[in-house]
Amino acid sequence: MPLNSQQQPVAEHFQHRALVIAGPGSGKTSTITARVGQLLLRGVPATQILCLTFTNKAAQEMRERITQKYTVGKKIKICTFHALAGELLRRYGGVIGYTPKMTILDSEDQEDLMAQIARQKYADDHSVDFTKPKIRKLLLMINNHRENLEPMSVLQKMVYDEELPEHDLAVMQEYLRRMHHHNSTDFSGLLSETVRLLGTAQPKVAAAERVINQLHRQYRFIQVDEYQDTNVAQNEIVELLAGDSDNVLAVGDQDQSIYEWRGANPEGIGKFINRGKGKKGCAVYHLSTNYRSTPEIIATADRLIKHSPNRMAIEFVAARASIGKPPRLDAFNNPELEASAVAEKVKACIHLLGIRPEEIAVFYRLNDMSRAVETALARRQIPYKVFGGQSFYDRAEIRDCIAMLRLLNNPKDAAAFTRVVNKPKRGIGEKTIGKIENFAAMKSVDLIAACAHVDELFADDEHVADAVKQMHFIYGMDQKGKTVADLLSEVVSRNNYKKYLEANEKEEPGKIDERKRCVDEMINSLALWCGDNPEGSIADYLGYIVLLTSADDKDDGGSVKLMSLHSSKGLEFDAVFMVGVENNLLPHKKAVMERPEAGLNEERRLCYVGFTRARKHLFVSYCQQRQGGFVRGKGVKFELARPSQFLLEAGLMNEMEYLRKAPASIVS
């Protein structure tokens, strides 16, 4: 398809700085691919073009587009910031003390190194305790510190102000020193150390000056995609590589900046323009023609995003004709009814509108919200796949919960016993499990009953005996008069399972919180099942779960996609369902509490991204009440839910409707 009147000037832009504000569905990839072609036609060698992206997936897509159209495209450097940084440090890092054999630590390596340092420095100090959650917190702090290019004095001031313990800073400083001493760095260090390498030429260090001059000659033309997702260190790498010639073209959209919580710098777009003014100026282009969505969807998204402050205004134009279907808003009493209605509409989209399943998506703010939708789709035998994550019932913590139920139901279930016996860790090894199994077979008792006979089995090992006795205490409980939900809740509690998740998962804190929420959602959903099946047993529930999970294996030529709003970035579908659009979920309570203004604005942009994924049909829904928690012996407690203020801002509700359903719920 030929370029339009907005895209053509971008493709023809040759020298000096330019910013391309690319709205959703505006054909930005085609445009910047065409621009690469124009550079090649002007005689720019392919080896002098550098294309930087935010993710490996984006780099691969750009590489495929360019190499399909231009044979010499294989010689163009197309990579992520981290990949470029790693290459530069291995090639030129000798200037700042690295060798070509430099190693890169992943998140697990980071935790291991910091834990080792903490042990060595404070082994004899019992007043200092470096738990895994604390180590993850310190790593997050030191990562953000470097990606924001902050001087060490910022952390030292935190110690002075008593916001950071001195021993925490000592461990972080030693972590940085030891990495450099061991000729290694981590992902944040790749960026900050590359800035240090490229910026070392400022005091005219001869070797570093030769490096930066060589890079200026090598990469004369730079293109940066998704500029709104870059952080301070990445911004600085671009500036240092751009040099005086400043032949850098950045493509971005402030309205789609949804990663500020992990270091992205949406203000970088404004700074990019201002820094260009200090050189040779900055051309600004707008790609505002939307080829993806209907006029009604675009108008809804536009009304929403206009409430964002300090944005660079862009007037959207729809290339698609109207199909007479404006976005639809529905309210439901609870998530189960919402999911059931969504599944019915999905079915109608497939069978009445002829939309292929793979062109339908359901979005939610949190991954644990997929459970109700998965269940509703599975019941109707509608094939689905969870995109960018696991199916709810495939998650490790949910499989653990199911194994706990299996063991309660059948104490002879060896597979379930083996799965949960060391969750949390009890030091029960394979030989110990073997002894328990042999004893159970010899005495004709089940595995849990065998665990009560520790005096016969492990008289010479008190530690193992206590651990095995714990299994009998947990799984040998009296089940009379308790619902299946009560039983699972009690086992999770007796097991200290949530503390196990905190202490043993080598993941960032947000992932651990998500895993704990999934356990709560499992118990809540089980309580709802008990309400529908008051005489239901553990065996009945396990049979029900098997039917749901087996439906997940079916894929008749395509599957409905389920995903979080963050995972939806860069995708598009004929029909989009956004569920749970409620205050405290979208905008998310934690985001607004931790960063009141910035968090609310980013949540609005996230909602905007969700709206603009839809080509033809957009269905939005919220619940009037939502599960608030489980109380043993009483079941699920429901709490009042309120529609998101974004529904009012987008014009999907009028002010009277909103105030009637959500009094005093707008976040200012």
XYZ file of C-alpha atoms in Angstrom:
668
model
C 0.000 0.000 0.000
C 1.455 3.434 -0.919
C 2.333 5.827 1.879
C -0.171 8.540 2.766
C 0.497 12.279 2.929
C 1.559 12.031 6.599
C 3.833 9.024 6.158
C 5.657 10.194 3.027
C 7.528 13.139 4.656
C 8.752 10.762 7.399
C 10.074 8.298 4.816
C 11.848 11.152 3.019
C 13.358 12.699 6.139
C 17.106 12.573 5.645
C 19.398 14.440 8.028
C 19.165 15.830 11.545
C 16.797 14.968 14.380
C 13.149 14.015 13.946
C 10.362 12.813 16.201
C 7.476 10.807 14.759
C 4.363 10.783 16.938
C 2.682 7.605 15.761
C -0.861 6.984 16.943
C -2.319 3.465 17.216
C -2.782 1.662 13.902
C -1.075 4.458 11.979
C 1.279 2.261 9.932
C 4.459 3.302 11.715
C 6.358 0.084 10.902
C 5.653 0.432 7.179
C 6.711 4.069 7.373
C 10.043 3.543 9.101
C 10.758 0.554 6.839
C 10.179 2.847 3.848
C 12.470 5.412 5.445
C 15.279 2.826 5.623
C 14.724 2.202 1.909
C 15.031 5.930 1.195
C 18.319 6.112 3.109
C 19.678 3.221 1.045
C 18.512 4.904 -2.203
C 20.361 8.068 -1.151
C 23.556 6.029 -0.972
C 23.820 5.533 2.772
C 25.705 2.250 3.363
C 23.595 -0.325 5.211
C 26.344 -0.742 7.800
C 25.917 2.912 8.828
C 22.262 2.486 9.816
C 21.356 1.509 13.390
C 17.787 0.570 14.367
C 17.097 0.274 18.087
C 14.018 -1.344 19.579
C 12.604 -2.011 23.028
C 12.106 -5.813 22.797
C 13.641 -8.767 20.942
C 10.263 -9.442 19.341
C 10.090 -5.910 17.930
C 13.675 -6.209 16.646
C 12.846 -9.490 14.889
C 9.712 -8.051 13.274
C 11.603 -4.998 12.019
C 14.438 -7.182 10.749
C 11.998 -9.359 8.789
C 10.230 -6.331 7.275
C 13.451 -4.686 6.151
C 15.236 -7.792 4.843
C 12.135 -8.844 2.854
C 12.178 -5.543 0.964
C 15.896 -4.782 0.755
C 18.616 -7.355 0.110
C 21.300 -5.284 1.835
C 19.015 -5.027 4.857
C 20.887 -7.956 6.414
C 23.816 -5.612 6.955
C 21.761 -3.107 8.952
C 22.244 -3.272 12.713
C 18.777 -3.983 14.171
C 18.765 -4.854 17.866
C 17.568 -3.990 21.363
C 19.335 -1.465 23.582
C 20.604 -4.271 25.813
C 22.015 -6.237 22.878
C 23.841 -3.166 21.571
C 25.150 -2.335 25.040
C 26.491 -5.860 25.513
C 28.282 -5.724 22.164
C 29.819 -2.296 22.871
C 31.037 -3.299 26.323
C 32.623 -6.492 25.024
C 34.283 -4.663 22.136
C 35.343 -1.408 23.812
C 34.860 -2.057 27.534
C 38.592 -2.191 28.161
C 38.425 1.602 28.455
C 36.467 1.230 31.711
C 37.913 -2.077 32.922
C 36.021 -4.883 31.141
C 37.406 -7.607 28.888
C 35.719 -9.270 25.869
C 34.923 -12.274 28.137
C 32.593 -10.166 30.294
C 29.621 -12.155 31.638
C 26.049 -10.933 32.117
C 24.141 -11.891 35.269
C 20.464 -12.763 35.042
C 18.010 -12.044 37.889
C 18.799 -15.329 39.647
C 22.542 -14.657 39.445
C 21.929 -11.183 40.875
C 20.102 -12.584 43.888
C 22.767 -15.209 44.498
C 25.584 -12.651 44.390
C 23.878 -10.161 46.679
C 22.916 -12.935 49.122
C 26.539 -14.118 49.159
C 27.782 -10.592 49.905
C 25.224 -10.144 52.697
C 26.253 -13.477 54.271
C 29.931 -12.657 54.145
C 29.633 -9.108 55.467
C 27.087 -9.718 58.228
C 27.433 -13.399 59.139
C 28.123 -12.532 62.800
C 25.632 -9.667 63.078
C 22.325 -11.184 64.227
C 20.592 -7.788 64.173
C 20.778 -7.733 60.368
C 18.594 -10.101 58.356
C 18.824 -10.210 54.556
C 15.784 -12.243 53.527
C 15.059 -13.049 49.898
C 12.265 -10.447 49.689
C 14.667 -7.848 51.103
C 17.390 -8.796 48.619
C 14.901 -8.445 45.749
C 13.912 -5.028 47.087
C 17.547 -3.894 47.232
C 18.169 -5.167 43.704
C 15.144 -3.258 42.433
C 16.487 -0.138 44.127
C 20.007 -0.467 42.720
C 18.637 -1.287 39.250
C 16.427 1.823 39.229
C 19.291 3.888 40.630
C 21.539 2.976 37.698
C 18.895 3.130 34.959
C 18.045 6.655 36.127
C 21.788 7.501 36.057
C 21.678 8.768 39.625
C 24.954 9.510 41.433
C 25.785 7.434 44.498
C 25.177 10.563 46.576
C 21.416 10.009 46.098
C 21.593 6.699 47.975
C 24.002 8.151 50.520
C 21.506 10.934 51.226
C 18.836 8.290 51.843
C 21.108 6.836 54.520
C 21.675 10.292 55.996
C 17.896 10.886 56.056
C 17.437 7.441 57.677
C 15.334 6.208 54.747
C 17.877 3.459 54.002
C 19.887 1.448 56.564
C 23.634 1.912 56.221
C 24.254 -1.848 55.985
C 21.846 -2.055 53.001
C 23.853 0.584 51.144
C 27.092 -1.215 52.041
C 25.778 -4.437 50.455
C 24.652 -2.592 47.304
C 27.983 -0.821 46.935
C 29.889 -4.079 47.379
C 27.561 -5.703 44.824
C 28.564 -3.102 42.221
C 32.252 -3.321 43.129
C 32.337 -7.110 43.027
C 30.560 -7.342 39.664
C 33.092 -5.027 38.086
C 35.973 -6.852 39.782
C 34.673 -10.178 38.403
C 34.381 -8.781 34.858
C 30.598 -9.063 34.886
C 27.506 -6.885 34.886
C 23.733 -7.272 34.941
C 20.981 -5.951 32.657
C 20.765 -2.551 34.351
C 24.540 -2.365 34.368
C 24.645 -2.995 30.614
C 22.876 0.332 30.123
C 24.547 2.433 32.826
C 28.037 1.122 32.032
C 27.504 1.805 28.324
C 26.618 5.405 29.225
C 29.799 5.548 31.300
C 31.816 4.129 28.393
C 30.404 6.545 25.825
C 30.440 9.494 28.212
C 34.030 8.990 29.350
C 35.185 11.038 26.356
C 33.886 14.199 28.037
C 37.113 14.776 29.980
C 38.949 13.884 26.745
C 40.247 10.492 27.761
C 42.107 9.564 24.580
C 41.044 5.905 24.287
C 37.387 6.697 25.025
C 37.404 9.599 22.589
C 38.587 7.234 19.863
C 35.717 4.864 20.713
C 32.979 7.489 20.502
C 34.429 8.987 17.318
C 34.552 5.536 15.715
C 30.919 4.895 16.682
C 29.840 8.262 15.264
C 31.409 7.275 11.952
C 29.971 3.751 12.081
C 26.357 4.643 12.969
C 25.595 7.816 11.049
C 21.832 7.247 10.961
C 19.915 6.033 14.003
C 16.255 5.028 14.268
C 14.595 4.312 17.621
C 11.211 2.588 17.876
C 8.792 2.851 20.848
C 10.753 5.778 22.243
C 8.122 6.344 24.953
C 9.139 3.014 26.534
C 12.817 3.898 26.939
C 14.354 4.868 30.280
C 16.802 7.616 31.222
C 19.903 5.493 30.493
C 18.568 4.462 27.066
C 17.769 8.094 26.272
C 21.347 9.013 27.119
C 22.796 6.231 24.953
C 20.841 7.648 22.000
C 22.133 11.154 22.678
C 25.749 10.025 22.992
C 25.596 7.963 19.788
C 23.847 10.774 17.901
C 26.792 13.118 18.337
C 26.976 16.490 16.579
C 25.475 15.262 13.282
C 22.336 14.299 15.252
C 20.884 12.094 12.517
C 18.452 10.323 14.819
C 14.788 9.611 14.144
C 12.646 8.497 17.110
C 9.176 7.010 16.821
C 6.886 7.092 19.815
C 3.532 7.916 21.319
C 3.211 9.326 24.833
C -0.367 8.059 24.922
C 0.903 4.463 24.769
C 3.530 4.769 27.490
C 2.527 2.021 29.952
C 5.839 0.928 31.488
C 6.732 3.871 33.714
C 6.397 1.534 36.725
C 9.437 -0.384 35.494
C 11.587 2.584 34.522
C 10.205 3.889 31.211
C 10.441 7.658 30.920
C 7.410 9.149 29.069
C 8.880 12.623 29.571
C 11.776 11.510 27.388
C 9.830 12.488 24.256
C 9.661 16.132 25.334
C 13.325 16.093 26.335
C 14.212 14.528 22.983
C 12.725 17.561 21.215
C 14.383 20.079 23.546
C 17.816 18.476 23.274
C 17.482 18.606 19.504
C 16.761 22.321 19.667
C 20.131 22.729 21.332
C 21.772 21.112 18.282
C 20.274 21.494 14.809
C 16.610 21.486 15.642
C 14.013 18.729 15.682
C 11.381 18.069 13.034
C 8.097 16.717 14.449
C 5.793 14.551 12.340
C 2.317 13.251 13.213
C 0.918 9.942 11.990
C -2.711 10.380 12.981
C -4.577 8.356 10.349
C -5.800 5.185 12.023
C -6.105 2.199 9.669
C -7.140 -0.214 12.415
C -10.313 0.868 14.192
C -13.798 2.113 13.330
C -14.569 5.842 13.822
C -16.676 5.031 16.898
C -13.844 3.163 18.640
C -11.391 5.929 17.789
C -13.749 8.600 19.125
C -14.147 6.707 22.408
C -10.391 6.278 22.838
C -9.809 9.919 21.896
C -12.282 11.206 24.499
C -10.500 9.139 27.141
C -6.924 10.107 26.360
C -7.713 13.828 26.160
C -7.959 13.733 29.958
C -4.208 13.016 30.161
C -2.217 16.142 31.117
C 0.832 17.471 29.290
C 0.355 15.297 26.214
C 1.235 16.295 22.671
C -2.216 16.621 21.128
C -2.920 14.637 17.985
C -6.133 14.711 15.945
C -7.148 11.196 14.931
C -8.630 10.377 11.547
C -10.278 7.026 10.831
C -9.475 5.333 7.535
C -12.071 2.600 8.175
C -15.737 3.192 7.439
C -18.271 2.991 10.238
C -20.088 -0.325 10.711
C -22.707 1.254 12.972
C -21.484 -0.555 16.093
C -20.305 1.829 18.825
C -18.416 0.399 21.814
C -20.789 -1.320 24.226
C -20.748 -1.019 28.014
C -22.362 -3.647 30.258
C -22.690 -3.951 34.039
C -22.895 -7.282 35.864
C -23.561 -8.285 39.438
C -20.326 -10.267 39.851
C -17.328 -11.632 37.900
C -18.935 -15.036 37.304
C -21.936 -13.460 35.542
C -19.629 -11.098 33.675
C -17.499 -14.005 32.420
C -20.584 -16.002 31.449
C -21.936 -13.086 29.400
C -18.560 -12.525 27.746
C -18.401 -16.205 26.764
C -21.897 -15.993 25.243
C -20.945 -12.889 23.252
C -17.740 -14.590 22.097
C -19.849 -17.504 20.902
C -22.132 -15.073 19.031
C -19.151 -13.321 17.433
C -17.919 -16.656 16.112
C -21.214 -18.191 14.966
C -23.317 -15.146 14.039
C -20.764 -12.552 12.929
C -18.319 -15.043 11.412
C -15.302 -13.718 13.343
C -12.518 -16.288 13.653
C -11.681 -17.229 17.267
C -8.093 -16.025 16.883
C -9.437 -12.549 16.009
C -11.167 -12.261 19.391
C -9.426 -11.220 22.618
C -10.379 -10.766 26.261
C -8.316 -8.250 28.256
C -8.024 -7.878 32.033
C -5.878 -5.732 34.322
C -4.485 -8.599 36.455
C -3.535 -12.101 35.345
C -5.487 -13.790 38.137
C -8.688 -12.318 36.628
C -8.485 -14.876 33.809
C -9.937 -17.681 35.953
C -13.627 -16.798 35.588
C -13.293 -16.192 31.829
C -11.363 -19.434 31.302
C -14.023 -21.377 33.177
C -16.885 -19.781 31.197
C -15.201 -20.432 27.833
C -14.279 -24.016 28.753
C -17.859 -24.791 29.769
C -18.990 -23.737 26.296
C -16.149 -25.658 24.618
C -14.767 -22.450 23.105
C -11.025 -22.908 22.467
C -8.830 -20.315 24.158
C -5.177 -19.638 24.836
C -3.663 -17.406 27.488
C -1.276 -15.042 25.700
C 1.839 -13.782 27.454
C 1.255 -16.009 30.469
C -0.070 -19.327 31.716
C -3.584 -20.623 31.880
C -4.880 -20.156 35.427
C -5.069 -23.901 36.026
C -1.557 -24.448 34.610
C 0.110 -22.090 37.080
C 2.492 -23.818 39.508
C 0.714 -22.479 42.592
C -2.683 -23.676 41.321
C -1.276 -27.118 40.508
C 0.093 -27.181 44.060
C -3.374 -26.355 45.433
C -4.934 -29.106 43.328
C -2.270 -31.550 44.571
C -3.153 -30.570 48.163
C -6.801 -31.387 47.444
C -5.843 -34.663 45.763
C -3.871 -35.708 48.837
C -6.754 -34.803 51.149
C -9.082 -36.801 48.917
C -6.759 -39.764 48.446
C -3.914 -40.095 51.001
C -2.458 -42.870 48.829
C -1.836 -40.450 45.917
C 1.961 -40.763 45.643
C 2.293 -38.165 42.864
C 0.412 -35.534 44.887
C 2.401 -36.449 48.028
C 5.704 -36.001 46.175
C 4.602 -32.630 44.727
C 3.669 -31.028 48.051
C 5.917 -32.788 50.565
C 8.601 -30.073 50.344
C 6.347 -27.053 49.818
C 7.514 -25.448 52.007
C 10.925 -27.083 52.179
C 11.132 -29.672 54.962
C 14.296 -31.562 54.055
C 12.375 -34.699 53.131
C 14.502 -36.251 50.402
C 13.922 -39.126 47.990
C 15.227 -41.747 50.448
C 12.858 -40.501 53.153
C 9.918 -40.584 50.750
C 10.957 -44.117 49.782
C 10.923 -45.220 53.429
C 7.434 -43.763 53.920
C 6.147 -45.490 50.769
C 7.667 -48.851 51.742
C 6.247 -48.606 55.267
C 2.771 -47.732 53.912
C 2.868 -50.734 51.574
C 4.108 -53.083 54.294
C 1.479 -52.000 56.853
C -1.306 -51.577 54.256
C -1.925 -47.959 55.254
C -1.982 -44.750 53.246
C 0.969 -42.319 53.014
C -0.452 -39.799 55.491
C -1.185 -42.505 58.045
C 2.375 -43.761 57.582
C 3.657 -40.265 58.449
C 2.229 -40.708 61.962
C 4.640 -43.605 62.626
C 7.783 -41.478 62.843
C 9.040 -43.306 65.941
C 9.273 -46.548 63.984
C 10.620 -44.935 60.832
C 12.989 -42.176 61.936
C 13.888 -42.750 65.570
C 17.508 -41.819 64.842
C 16.782 -38.538 63.021
C 14.755 -36.030 65.027
C 14.766 -33.361 62.284
C 13.303 -35.676 59.634
C 10.849 -37.117 62.168
C 9.485 -33.641 62.963
C 9.191 -32.806 59.252
C 7.303 -36.020 58.477
C 5.043 -35.494 61.515
C 4.113 -32.095 60.018
C 2.711 -33.853 56.937
C 0.397 -35.894 59.161
C -0.683 -32.754 61.051
C -1.503 -30.923 57.808
C -3.160 -33.631 55.744
C -4.550 -35.860 58.477
C -6.996 -33.201 59.661
C -10.614 -33.933 60.537
C -12.642 -33.164 57.392
C -16.123 -33.568 58.886
C -18.487 -30.608 58.518
C -16.080 -28.633 56.308
C -16.636 -27.560 52.727
C -14.017 -28.253 50.082
C -13.115 -24.543 50.173
C -12.700 -24.667 53.957
C -10.378 -27.648 53.613
C -8.144 -26.029 51.002
C -8.016 -22.767 52.959
C -6.978 -24.655 56.092
C -4.305 -26.695 54.303
C -2.827 -23.555 52.710
C -2.754 -21.941 56.163
C -1.290 -24.961 58.016
C 1.293 -25.304 55.259
C 2.393 -21.646 55.490
C 2.185 -21.904 51.714
C 2.123 -18.158 51.034
C 5.298 -17.689 53.058
C 6.802 -20.461 50.969
C 5.961 -18.457 47.832
C 7.599 -15.366 49.322
C 10.746 -17.181 50.405
C 11.341 -19.553 47.528
C 10.283 -17.883 44.283
C 13.178 -16.215 42.512
C 10.921 -13.536 41.087
C 10.255 -9.832 41.487
C 7.849 -8.841 44.291
C 4.991 -8.118 41.866
C 5.075 -11.709 40.607
C 4.995 -13.082 44.136
C 1.966 -10.915 44.933
C 0.306 -12.220 41.779
C 0.948 -15.832 42.825
C -0.583 -15.201 46.251
C -3.609 -13.548 44.626
C -4.014 -16.611 42.424
C -4.137 -18.848 45.513
C -6.829 -16.569 46.964
C -8.720 -16.667 43.665
C -8.527 -20.474 43.679
C -10.090 -20.600 47.162
C -12.719 -17.996 46.220
C -13.697 -19.877 43.063
C -13.851 -23.128 45.023
C -16.180 -21.468 47.552
C -18.460 -20.337 44.719
C -18.476 -23.907 43.378
C -19.393 -25.148 46.858
C -22.294 -22.695 46.888
C -23.584 -24.199 43.641
C -22.801 -27.740 44.838
C -23.591 -27.811 48.584
C -23.190 -31.598 48.734
C -20.096 -31.598 46.520
C -17.035 -33.528 47.673
C -13.337 -33.077 46.919
C -13.638 -35.888 44.361
C -16.541 -34.078 42.676
C -14.539 -30.870 42.435
C -11.448 -32.615 41.074
C -13.615 -34.235 38.393
C -15.010 -30.810 37.505
C -11.487 -29.332 37.210
C -10.358 -32.158 34.903
C -13.176 -31.311 32.488
C -12.179 -27.635 32.469
C -8.466 -28.231 31.949
C -8.992 -30.861 29.231
C -11.005 -28.288 27.247
C -7.881 -26.150 27.149
C -6.174 -28.712 24.909
C -8.630 -28.213 22.058
C -7.654 -25.886 19.241
C -9.969 -26.225 16.267
C -8.098 -23.977 13.841
C -7.807 -21.045 16.214
C -8.282 -19.909 19.792
C -9.692 -16.886 21.559
C -6.805 -14.967 23.157
C -6.851 -14.087 26.851
C -4.287 -11.607 28.129
C -3.460 -8.772 30.493
C -3.747 -5.224 29.174
C 0.044 -4.892 29.289
C 0.415 -7.974 27.057
C -2.007 -6.502 24.500
C 0.433 -3.756 23.468
C 1.237 -3.971 19.753
C -1.592 -6.413 18.939
C -4.985 -5.963 17.257
C -8.205 -7.973 16.996
C -11.581 -7.743 15.266
C -13.391 -8.013 18.617
C -12.050 -6.983 22.016
C -13.646 -7.605 25.417
C -12.318 -5.575 28.370
C -13.535 -6.973 31.690
C -13.333 -5.594 35.216
C -13.099 -1.918 34.222
C -13.603 -0.750 37.786
C -11.937 1.676 40.140
C -9.253 -0.102 42.194
C -8.678 -2.432 39.207
C -8.421 0.076 36.329
C -7.094 2.426 37.568
C -5.391 -0.064 39.840
C -5.426 0.884 43.504
C -1.737 0.141 44.082
C -0.580 2.206 41.097
C -2.586 5.230 42.240
C -1.548 4.900 45.899
C 2.171 4.558 45.149
C 2.306 7.297 42.485
C -0.928 9.315 42.771
C -0.675 11.516 39.675
C 1.764 9.512 37.533
C 0.042 6.219 38.399
C -3.429 7.479 37.453
C -2.157 8.883 34.152
C -0.372 5.655 33.276
C -3.470 3.600 34.091
C -5.468 5.850 31.747
C -2.931 5.235 28.990
C -3.209 1.499 29.675
C -6.993 1.680 29.226
C -6.427 3.647 26.026
C -4.088 0.949 24.714
C -6.791 -1.637 25.409
C -9.482 0.340 23.560
C -7.264 0.899 20.520
C -6.524 -2.801 19.998
C -10.077 -3.282 18.612
C -10.732 -3.112 14.883
C -14.530 -3.503 14.669
C -16.100 -4.414 18.004
C -15.275 -3.193 21.504
C -17.152 -4.611 24.507
C -16.418 -3.080 27.917
C -17.810 -4.336 31.225
C -17.619 -3.868 34.963
C -19.017 -5.595 38.043
C -21.142 -4.106 40.801
C -19.591 -6.388 43.382
C -16.451 -8.474 43.503
C -15.077 -11.186 45.756
C -13.299 -9.552 48.675
C -11.929 -12.649 50.365
C -12.777 -16.030 51.857
C -13.810 -16.650 55.465
C -13.627 -20.271 56.642
C -17.062 -21.585 57.575
C -18.830 -18.616 55.971
C -17.693 -18.664 52.330
C -16.830 -15.775 49.979
C -17.269 -12.214 51.188
C -18.384 -9.778 48.467
C -17.496 -6.102 48.373
C -19.087 -3.202 46.497
C -17.340 -2.472 43.192
C -17.580 0.819 41.339
C -17.237 1.539 37.629
C -13.946 3.078 36.560
C -13.783 6.818 36.119
C -12.303 6.065 32.700
C -15.776 4.966 31.558
C -17.036 8.470 32.303
C -14.024 10.113 30.678
C -14.475 7.995 27.530
C -18.137 8.914 27.257
C -19.324 5.347 27.829
C -21.317 6.612 30.842
C -22.866 10.018 31.382
C -22.308 11.961 34.582
C -25.669 11.106 36.119
C -25.181 7.379 35.496
C -21.691 7.522 36.919
C -22.613 9.452 40.072
C -25.563 7.160 40.702
C -23.383 4.035 40.502
C -20.094 5.344 41.853
C -20.533 8.183 44.377
C -17.309 9.987 45.263
C -15.130 7.498 43.401
C -13.234 9.766 40.994
C -9.519 9.970 41.708
C -8.405 13.556 41.301
